[in-house]
Coordinates of C-alpha atoms and ligand atoms in Angstrom, one line a residue:
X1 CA -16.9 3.7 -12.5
X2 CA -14.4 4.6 -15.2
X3 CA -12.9 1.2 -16.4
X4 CA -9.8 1.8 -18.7
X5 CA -9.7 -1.6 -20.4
X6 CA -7.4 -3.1 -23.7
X7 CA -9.4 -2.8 -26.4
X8 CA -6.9 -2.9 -29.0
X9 CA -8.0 -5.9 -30.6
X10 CA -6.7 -7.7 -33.9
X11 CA -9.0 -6.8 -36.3
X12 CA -9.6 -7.1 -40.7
X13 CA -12.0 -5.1 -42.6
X14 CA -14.0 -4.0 -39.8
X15 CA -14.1 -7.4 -38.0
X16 CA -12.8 -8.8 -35.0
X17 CA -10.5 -11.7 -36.0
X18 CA -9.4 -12.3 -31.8
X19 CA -11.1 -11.2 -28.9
X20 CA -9.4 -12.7 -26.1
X21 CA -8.5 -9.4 -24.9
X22 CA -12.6 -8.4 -25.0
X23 CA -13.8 -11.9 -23.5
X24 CA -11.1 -11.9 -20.6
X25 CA -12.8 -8.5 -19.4
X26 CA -15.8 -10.1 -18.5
X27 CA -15.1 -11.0 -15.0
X28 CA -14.7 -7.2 -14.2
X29 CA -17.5 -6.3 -16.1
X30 CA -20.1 -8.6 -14.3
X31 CA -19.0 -7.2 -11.5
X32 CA -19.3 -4.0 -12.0
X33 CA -23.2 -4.9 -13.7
X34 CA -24.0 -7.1 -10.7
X35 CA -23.1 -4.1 -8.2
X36 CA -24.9 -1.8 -9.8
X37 CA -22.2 0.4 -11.0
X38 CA -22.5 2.9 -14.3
X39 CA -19.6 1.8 -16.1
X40 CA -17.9 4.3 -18.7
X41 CA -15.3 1.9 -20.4
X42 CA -12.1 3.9 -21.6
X43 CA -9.4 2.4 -24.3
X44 CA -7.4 3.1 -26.9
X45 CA -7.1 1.4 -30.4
X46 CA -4.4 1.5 -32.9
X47 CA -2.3 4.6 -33.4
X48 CA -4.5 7.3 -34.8
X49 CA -2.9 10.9 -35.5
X50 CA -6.0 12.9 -34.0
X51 CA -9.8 12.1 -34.8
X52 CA -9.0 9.4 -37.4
X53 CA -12.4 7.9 -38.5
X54 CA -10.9 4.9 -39.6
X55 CA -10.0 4.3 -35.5
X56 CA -13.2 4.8 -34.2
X57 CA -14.1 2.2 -31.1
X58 CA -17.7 1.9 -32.6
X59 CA -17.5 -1.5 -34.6
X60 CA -16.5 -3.1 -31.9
X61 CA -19.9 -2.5 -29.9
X62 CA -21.6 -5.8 -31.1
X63 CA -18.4 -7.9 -30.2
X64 CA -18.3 -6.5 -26.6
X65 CA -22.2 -6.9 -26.2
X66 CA -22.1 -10.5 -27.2
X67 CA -19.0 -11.5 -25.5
X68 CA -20.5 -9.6 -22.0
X69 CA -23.8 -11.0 -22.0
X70 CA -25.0 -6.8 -21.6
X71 CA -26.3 -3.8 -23.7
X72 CA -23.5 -1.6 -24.6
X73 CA -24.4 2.1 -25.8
X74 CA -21.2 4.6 -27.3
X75 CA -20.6 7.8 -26.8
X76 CA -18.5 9.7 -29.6
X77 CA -16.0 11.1 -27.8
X78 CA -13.9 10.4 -24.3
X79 CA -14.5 13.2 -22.5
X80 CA -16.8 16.8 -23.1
X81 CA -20.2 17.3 -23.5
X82 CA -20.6 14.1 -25.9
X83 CA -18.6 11.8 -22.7
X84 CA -21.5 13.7 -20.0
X85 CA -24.4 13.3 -21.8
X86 CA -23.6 9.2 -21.8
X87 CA -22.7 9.8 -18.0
X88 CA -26.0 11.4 -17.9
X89 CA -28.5 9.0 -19.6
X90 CA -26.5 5.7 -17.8
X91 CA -28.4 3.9 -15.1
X92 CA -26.9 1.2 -12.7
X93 CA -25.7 -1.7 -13.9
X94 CA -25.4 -0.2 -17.9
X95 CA -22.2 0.1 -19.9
X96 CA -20.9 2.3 -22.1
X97 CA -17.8 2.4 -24.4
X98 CA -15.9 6.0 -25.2
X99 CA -14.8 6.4 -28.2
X100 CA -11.1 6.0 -29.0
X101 CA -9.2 7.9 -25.9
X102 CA -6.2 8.5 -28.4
X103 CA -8.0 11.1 -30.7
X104 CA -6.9 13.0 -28.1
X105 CA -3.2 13.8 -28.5
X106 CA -3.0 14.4 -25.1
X107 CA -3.5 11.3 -24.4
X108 CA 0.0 9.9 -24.9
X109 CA 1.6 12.6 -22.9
X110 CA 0.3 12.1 -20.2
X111 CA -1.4 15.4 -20.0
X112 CA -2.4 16.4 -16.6
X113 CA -5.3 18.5 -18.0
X114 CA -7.4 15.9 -19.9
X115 CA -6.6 13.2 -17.1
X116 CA -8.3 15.4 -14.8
X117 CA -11.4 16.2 -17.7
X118 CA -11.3 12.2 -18.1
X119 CA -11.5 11.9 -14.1
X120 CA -14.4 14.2 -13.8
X121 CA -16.8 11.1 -15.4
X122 CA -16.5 9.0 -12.6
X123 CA -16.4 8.8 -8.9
X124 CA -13.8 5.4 -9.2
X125 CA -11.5 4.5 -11.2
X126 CA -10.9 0.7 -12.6
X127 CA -7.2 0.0 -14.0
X128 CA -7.8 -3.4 -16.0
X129 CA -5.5 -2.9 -19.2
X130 CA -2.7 -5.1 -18.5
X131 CA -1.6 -4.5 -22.4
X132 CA -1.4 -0.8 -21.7
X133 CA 0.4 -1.2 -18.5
X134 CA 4.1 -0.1 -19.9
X135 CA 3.0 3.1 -21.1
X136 CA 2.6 6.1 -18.8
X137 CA -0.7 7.9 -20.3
X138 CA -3.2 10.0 -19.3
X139 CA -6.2 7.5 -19.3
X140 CA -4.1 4.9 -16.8
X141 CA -1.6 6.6 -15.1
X142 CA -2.5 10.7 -14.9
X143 CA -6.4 9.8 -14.1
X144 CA -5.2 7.6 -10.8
X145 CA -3.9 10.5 -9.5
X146 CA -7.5 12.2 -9.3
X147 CA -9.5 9.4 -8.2
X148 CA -9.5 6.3 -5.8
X149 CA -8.5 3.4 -8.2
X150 CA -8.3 -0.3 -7.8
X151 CA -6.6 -3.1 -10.3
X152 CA -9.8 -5.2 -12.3
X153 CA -10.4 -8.9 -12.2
X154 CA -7.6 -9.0 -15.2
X155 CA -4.9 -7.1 -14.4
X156 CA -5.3 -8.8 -10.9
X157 CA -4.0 -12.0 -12.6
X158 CA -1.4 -10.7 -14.6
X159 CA 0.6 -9.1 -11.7
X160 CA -0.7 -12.2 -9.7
X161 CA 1.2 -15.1 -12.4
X162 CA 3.5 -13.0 -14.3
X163 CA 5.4 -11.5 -11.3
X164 CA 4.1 -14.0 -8.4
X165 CA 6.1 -16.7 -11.2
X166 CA 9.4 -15.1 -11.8
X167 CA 9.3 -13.7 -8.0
X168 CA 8.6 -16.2 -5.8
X169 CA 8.5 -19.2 -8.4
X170 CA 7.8 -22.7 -7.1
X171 CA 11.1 -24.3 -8.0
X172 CA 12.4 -25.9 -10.8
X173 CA 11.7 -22.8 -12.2
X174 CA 12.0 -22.8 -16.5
X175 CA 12.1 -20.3 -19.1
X176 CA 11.8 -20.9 -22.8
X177 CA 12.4 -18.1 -24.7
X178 CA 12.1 -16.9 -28.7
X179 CA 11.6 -15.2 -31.0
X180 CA 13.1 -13.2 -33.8
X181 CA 15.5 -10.9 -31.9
X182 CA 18.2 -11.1 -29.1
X183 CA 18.2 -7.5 -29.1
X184 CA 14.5 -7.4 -28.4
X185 CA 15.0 -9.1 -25.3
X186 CA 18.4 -8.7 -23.4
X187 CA 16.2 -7.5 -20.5
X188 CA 14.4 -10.3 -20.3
X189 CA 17.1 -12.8 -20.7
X190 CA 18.9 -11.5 -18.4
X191 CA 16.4 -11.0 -15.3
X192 CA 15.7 -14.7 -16.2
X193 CA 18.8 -16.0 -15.9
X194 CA 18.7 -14.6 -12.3
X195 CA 15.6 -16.0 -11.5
X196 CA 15.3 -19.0 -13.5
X197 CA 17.1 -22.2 -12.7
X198 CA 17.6 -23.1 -16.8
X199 CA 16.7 -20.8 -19.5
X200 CA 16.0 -21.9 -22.8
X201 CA 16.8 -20.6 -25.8
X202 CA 15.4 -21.3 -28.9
X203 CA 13.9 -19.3 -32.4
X204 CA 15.9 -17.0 -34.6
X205 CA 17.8 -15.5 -31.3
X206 CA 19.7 -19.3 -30.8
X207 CA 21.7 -18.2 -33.9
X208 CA 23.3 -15.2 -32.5
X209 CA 24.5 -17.7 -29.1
X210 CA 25.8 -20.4 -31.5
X211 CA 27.8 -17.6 -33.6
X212 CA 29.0 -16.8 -30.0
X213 CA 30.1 -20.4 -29.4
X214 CA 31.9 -20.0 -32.6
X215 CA 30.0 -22.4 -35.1
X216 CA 28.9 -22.0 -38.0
X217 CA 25.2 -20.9 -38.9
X218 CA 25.0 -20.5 -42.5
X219 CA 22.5 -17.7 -43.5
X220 CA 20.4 -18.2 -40.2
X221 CA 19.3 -15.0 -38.3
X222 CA 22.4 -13.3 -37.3
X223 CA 23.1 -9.7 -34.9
X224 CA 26.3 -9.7 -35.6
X225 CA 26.5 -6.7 -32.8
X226 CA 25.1 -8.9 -30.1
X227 CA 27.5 -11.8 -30.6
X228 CA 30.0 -9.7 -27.6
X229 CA 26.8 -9.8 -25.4
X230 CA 26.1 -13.6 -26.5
X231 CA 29.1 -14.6 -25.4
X232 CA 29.2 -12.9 -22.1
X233 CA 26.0 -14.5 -21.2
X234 CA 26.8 -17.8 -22.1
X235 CA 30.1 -17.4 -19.7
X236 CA 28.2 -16.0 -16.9
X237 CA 25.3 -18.5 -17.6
X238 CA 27.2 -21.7 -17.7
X239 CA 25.0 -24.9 -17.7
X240 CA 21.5 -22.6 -16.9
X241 CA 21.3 -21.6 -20.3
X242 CA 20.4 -24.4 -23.2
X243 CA 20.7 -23.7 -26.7
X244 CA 19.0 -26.3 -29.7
X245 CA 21.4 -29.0 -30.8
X246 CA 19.8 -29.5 -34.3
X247 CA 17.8 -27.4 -36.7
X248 CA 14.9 -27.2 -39.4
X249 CA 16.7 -25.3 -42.3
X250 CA 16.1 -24.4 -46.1
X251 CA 17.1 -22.2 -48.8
X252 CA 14.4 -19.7 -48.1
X253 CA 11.5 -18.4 -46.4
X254 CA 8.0 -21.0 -47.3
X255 CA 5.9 -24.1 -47.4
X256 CA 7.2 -25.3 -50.4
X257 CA 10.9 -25.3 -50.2
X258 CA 13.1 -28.7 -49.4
X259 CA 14.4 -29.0 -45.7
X260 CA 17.1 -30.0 -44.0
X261 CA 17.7 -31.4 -40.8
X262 CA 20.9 -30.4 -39.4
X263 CA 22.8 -30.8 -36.0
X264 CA 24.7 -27.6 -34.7
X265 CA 28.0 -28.7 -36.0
X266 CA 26.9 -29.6 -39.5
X267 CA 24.5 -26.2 -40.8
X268 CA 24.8 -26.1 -44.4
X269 CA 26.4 -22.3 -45.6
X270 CA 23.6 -21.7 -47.6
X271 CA 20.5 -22.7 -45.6
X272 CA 18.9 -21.0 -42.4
X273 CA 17.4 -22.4 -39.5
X274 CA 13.9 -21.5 -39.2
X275 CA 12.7 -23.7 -36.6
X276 CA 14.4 -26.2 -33.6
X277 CA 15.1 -29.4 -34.9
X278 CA 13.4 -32.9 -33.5
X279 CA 16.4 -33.8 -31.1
X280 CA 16.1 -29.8 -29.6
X281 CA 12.2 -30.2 -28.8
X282 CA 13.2 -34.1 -27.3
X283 CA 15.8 -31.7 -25.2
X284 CA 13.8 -29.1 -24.8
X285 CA 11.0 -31.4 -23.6
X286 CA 13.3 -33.2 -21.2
X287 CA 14.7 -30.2 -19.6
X288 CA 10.8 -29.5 -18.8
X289 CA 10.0 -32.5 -17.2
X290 CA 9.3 -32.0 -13.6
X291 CA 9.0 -28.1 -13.8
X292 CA 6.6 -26.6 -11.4
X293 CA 7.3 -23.0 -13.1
X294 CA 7.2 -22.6 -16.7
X295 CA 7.0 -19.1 -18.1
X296 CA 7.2 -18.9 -22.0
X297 CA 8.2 -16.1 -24.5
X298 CA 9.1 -16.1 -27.6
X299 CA 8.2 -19.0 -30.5
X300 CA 11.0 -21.1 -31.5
X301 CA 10.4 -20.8 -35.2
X302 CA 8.4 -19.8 -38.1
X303 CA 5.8 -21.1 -36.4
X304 CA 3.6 -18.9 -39.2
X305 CA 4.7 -21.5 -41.5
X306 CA 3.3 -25.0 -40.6
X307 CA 6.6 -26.5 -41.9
X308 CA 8.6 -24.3 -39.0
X309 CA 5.9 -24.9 -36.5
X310 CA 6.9 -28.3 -34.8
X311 CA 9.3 -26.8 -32.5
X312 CA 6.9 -24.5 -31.2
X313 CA 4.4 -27.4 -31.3
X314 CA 7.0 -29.8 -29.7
X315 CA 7.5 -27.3 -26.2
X316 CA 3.7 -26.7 -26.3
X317 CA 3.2 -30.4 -25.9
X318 CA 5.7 -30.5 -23.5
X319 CA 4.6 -27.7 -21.2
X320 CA 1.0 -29.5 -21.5
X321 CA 2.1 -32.5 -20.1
X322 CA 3.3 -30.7 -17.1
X323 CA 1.8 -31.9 -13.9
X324 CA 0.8 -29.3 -11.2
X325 CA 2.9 -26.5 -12.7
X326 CA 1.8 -23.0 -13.0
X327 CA 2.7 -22.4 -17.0
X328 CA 2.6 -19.0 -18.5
X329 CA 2.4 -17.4 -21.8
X330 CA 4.5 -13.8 -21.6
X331 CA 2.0 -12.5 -24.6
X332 CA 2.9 -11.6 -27.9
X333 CA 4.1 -13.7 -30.8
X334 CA 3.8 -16.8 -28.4
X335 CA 0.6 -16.4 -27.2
X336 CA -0.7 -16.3 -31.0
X337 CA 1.6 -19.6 -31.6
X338 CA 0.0 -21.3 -28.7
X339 CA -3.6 -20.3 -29.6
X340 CA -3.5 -20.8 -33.3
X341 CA -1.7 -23.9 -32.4
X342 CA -4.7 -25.1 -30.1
X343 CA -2.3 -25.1 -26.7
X344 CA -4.7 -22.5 -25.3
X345 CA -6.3 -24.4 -22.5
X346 CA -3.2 -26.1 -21.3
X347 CA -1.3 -22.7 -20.0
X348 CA -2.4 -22.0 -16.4
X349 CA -2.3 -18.4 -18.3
X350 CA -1.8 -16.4 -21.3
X351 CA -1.0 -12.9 -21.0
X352 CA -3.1 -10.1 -22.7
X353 CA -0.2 -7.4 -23.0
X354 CA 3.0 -8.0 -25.6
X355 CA 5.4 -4.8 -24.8
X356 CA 3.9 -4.8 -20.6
X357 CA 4.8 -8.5 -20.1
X358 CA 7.6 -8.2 -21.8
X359 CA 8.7 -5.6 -19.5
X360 CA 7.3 -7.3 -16.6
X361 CA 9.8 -10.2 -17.4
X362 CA 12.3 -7.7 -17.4
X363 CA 11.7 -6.7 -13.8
X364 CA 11.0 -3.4 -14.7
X365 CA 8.1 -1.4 -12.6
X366 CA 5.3 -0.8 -14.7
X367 CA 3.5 2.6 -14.5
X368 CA 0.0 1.2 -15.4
X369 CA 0.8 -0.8 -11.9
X370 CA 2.3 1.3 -10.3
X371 CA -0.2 3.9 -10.2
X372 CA -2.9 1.8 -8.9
X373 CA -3.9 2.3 -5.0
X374 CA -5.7 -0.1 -4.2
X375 CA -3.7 -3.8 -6.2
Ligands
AMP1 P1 9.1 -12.0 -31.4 O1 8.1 -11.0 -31.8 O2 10.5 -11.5 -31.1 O3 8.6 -13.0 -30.3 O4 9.4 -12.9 -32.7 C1 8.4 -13.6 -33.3 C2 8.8 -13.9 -34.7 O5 10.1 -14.5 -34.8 C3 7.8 -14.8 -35.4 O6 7.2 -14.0 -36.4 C4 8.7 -15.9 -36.0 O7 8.3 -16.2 -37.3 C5 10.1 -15.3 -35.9 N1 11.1 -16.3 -35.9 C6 11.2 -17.3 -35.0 N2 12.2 -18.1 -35.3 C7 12.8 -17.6 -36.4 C8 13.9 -18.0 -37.1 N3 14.6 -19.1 -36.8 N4 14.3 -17.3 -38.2 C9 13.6 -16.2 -38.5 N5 12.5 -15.8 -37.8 C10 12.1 -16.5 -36.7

């Protein structure tokens, strides 16, 4: 079985400093050991130009052993003699990792040539790399075309909450979104607005929609090219879309500087707004109560900072208190929030992929998914 899994971990000086992406493989992984399957495990990591040493997939083989409870042996390249000699030597129920599948430029274009020499390892192929999902490459989308493939234990529960939430949600039906950028997520704002019966809207995106409402927001996070778009939305929006009332500001960017509280009307010219103020997360927080579909993206300040994290603290807390409601983490900068933050076990589930569930959110087809015969 070929298993093309996310592997591209957060990592510092050689060490793995998150491996939620490795430990929620494991489901697919003791499956594939308890049927007896020879399991060659594909992945990319980082963005190397060609056989980068520096990339190499090997220092991750102790963090994948202990975290799957099973040997793990590496081959030194993804497909070739190197890739058939593993093949060769594996018995049933053994693992082993390829190196990087990137070092191959042809990789990223989807190059019909080495998803076929990638194909050739295995008799089945196993699509379980929600994070890669976006991307149409050789090793998730060009290799389904040459063998039988089915969705693994993870991916299964991506497209299961992610798109089962904003598609058939179990109504009231919230969004929270943040974040930096409005720009980053038009897409996303938009298909929620659709779907969602209130959107929130909080982190350094807010600023752009209270520009649009025509107050002032002193030197908070500004796209001045977005404000038309703001605008528009909050027309077409009307009551569905609710901005913070108050705000966390200062002078600059830190733990030490003096902050201000400030309600919308009242920013000072020379602050910003770095996180959602205490009556926002009491509004926020209300407009959550009795929500049976929560679906998160985005922090709602410099949560980085602990000074700017109570917002993002505030709608964790919030969301936890939730009674029977599915609650989910679109990835990314939120996911990070919520697990350095300590919310992790509260969310009926955190996504592995940034860019794919961002996408997802946007309603967009992914070809990771798409590809896959048997979901
Ligand atoms: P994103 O990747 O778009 O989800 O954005 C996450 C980043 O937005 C985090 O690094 C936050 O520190 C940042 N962010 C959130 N709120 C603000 C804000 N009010 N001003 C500046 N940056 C913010």
């Amino acid at each position: 079985v070929l298993l093309r899994a996310d592997l591209n971990v957060p990592a510092e000086n050689g060490t793995i400093t998150d491996t939620t992406r490795i430990d929620r493989l494991k489901p697919t992984i003791d499956y594939l050991v308890k049927n007896g399957a020879k399991t060659m495990v594909i992945s990319h990591y980082g963005r190397p130009k060609g056989v980068t040493p520096e990339f190499s997939q090997a220092f991750m083989l102790p963090a994948l052993k202990q975290s799957w409870g099973v040997d793990v042996t590496f081959a030194e390249d993804c497909i070739g003699p190197k890739a058939e000699d593993a093949k060769n030597k594996l018995h049933a129920g053994q693992v082993v990792l390829l190196e990087n599948v990137r070092f191959h430029p042809e990789e990223e274009k989807n190059d019909a040539g080495f998803a076929r020499e990638l194909a050739k390892l295995g008799d089945l192929f196993v699509n379980d790399a929600f994070g890669t999902a976006h991307r149409a490459h050789a090793s998730n989308v060009g290799i389904a075309s040459n063998l039988e493939s089915a969705a693994g234990f993870l991916m299964e529960k991506e497209i299961k909450f992610i798109g089962g939430a904003v598609d058939e949600p179990v109504r009231p039906f919230v969004a929270i979104l943040g974040g930096a950028k409005v720009s980053d997520k038009i897409g996303v704002i938009k298909h929620l607005l659709n779907k969602a019966d209130k959107v929130l809207i909080g982190g350094g995106m807010a600023y752009t929609f209270m520009k649009a409402q025509g107050l002032e927001i002193g030197k908070s996070l500004l796209e001045a090219d977005k404000v038309e778009l703001a605008k528009e939305l909050l027309e077409s929006a009307g009551d569905k879309l609710i901005l913070p009332i108050d705000a966390k500001m200062a002078h600059e960017f830190g733990n030490d500087v003096e902050i201000t509280i400030a309600k919308n009307e009242e920013f000072p010219a020379d602050q910003m707004a770095l996180d959602i103020g205490p009556a926002s997360v009491e509004l926020f927080a209300k407009e959550l109560e009795g929500a049976k579909t929560v679906v998160w993206n985005g922090p709602m300040g410099v949560f980085e900072l602990s000074n700017f994290a109570q917002g993002t603290i505030g709608v964790c807390e919030a969301i936890a208190k939730l009674n029977d409601a599915v609650t989910i983490i679109g990835g990314g900068d939120s996911a990070a929030a919520a697990m350095q933050l300590g919310f992790a076990d509260d969310f009926t589930h955190i996504s592995t992929g940034g860019g794919a569930s961002l996408e997802y959110l946007e309603g967009k087809e992914l070809p990771g998914v798409a590809s896959i015969s048997d979901k």
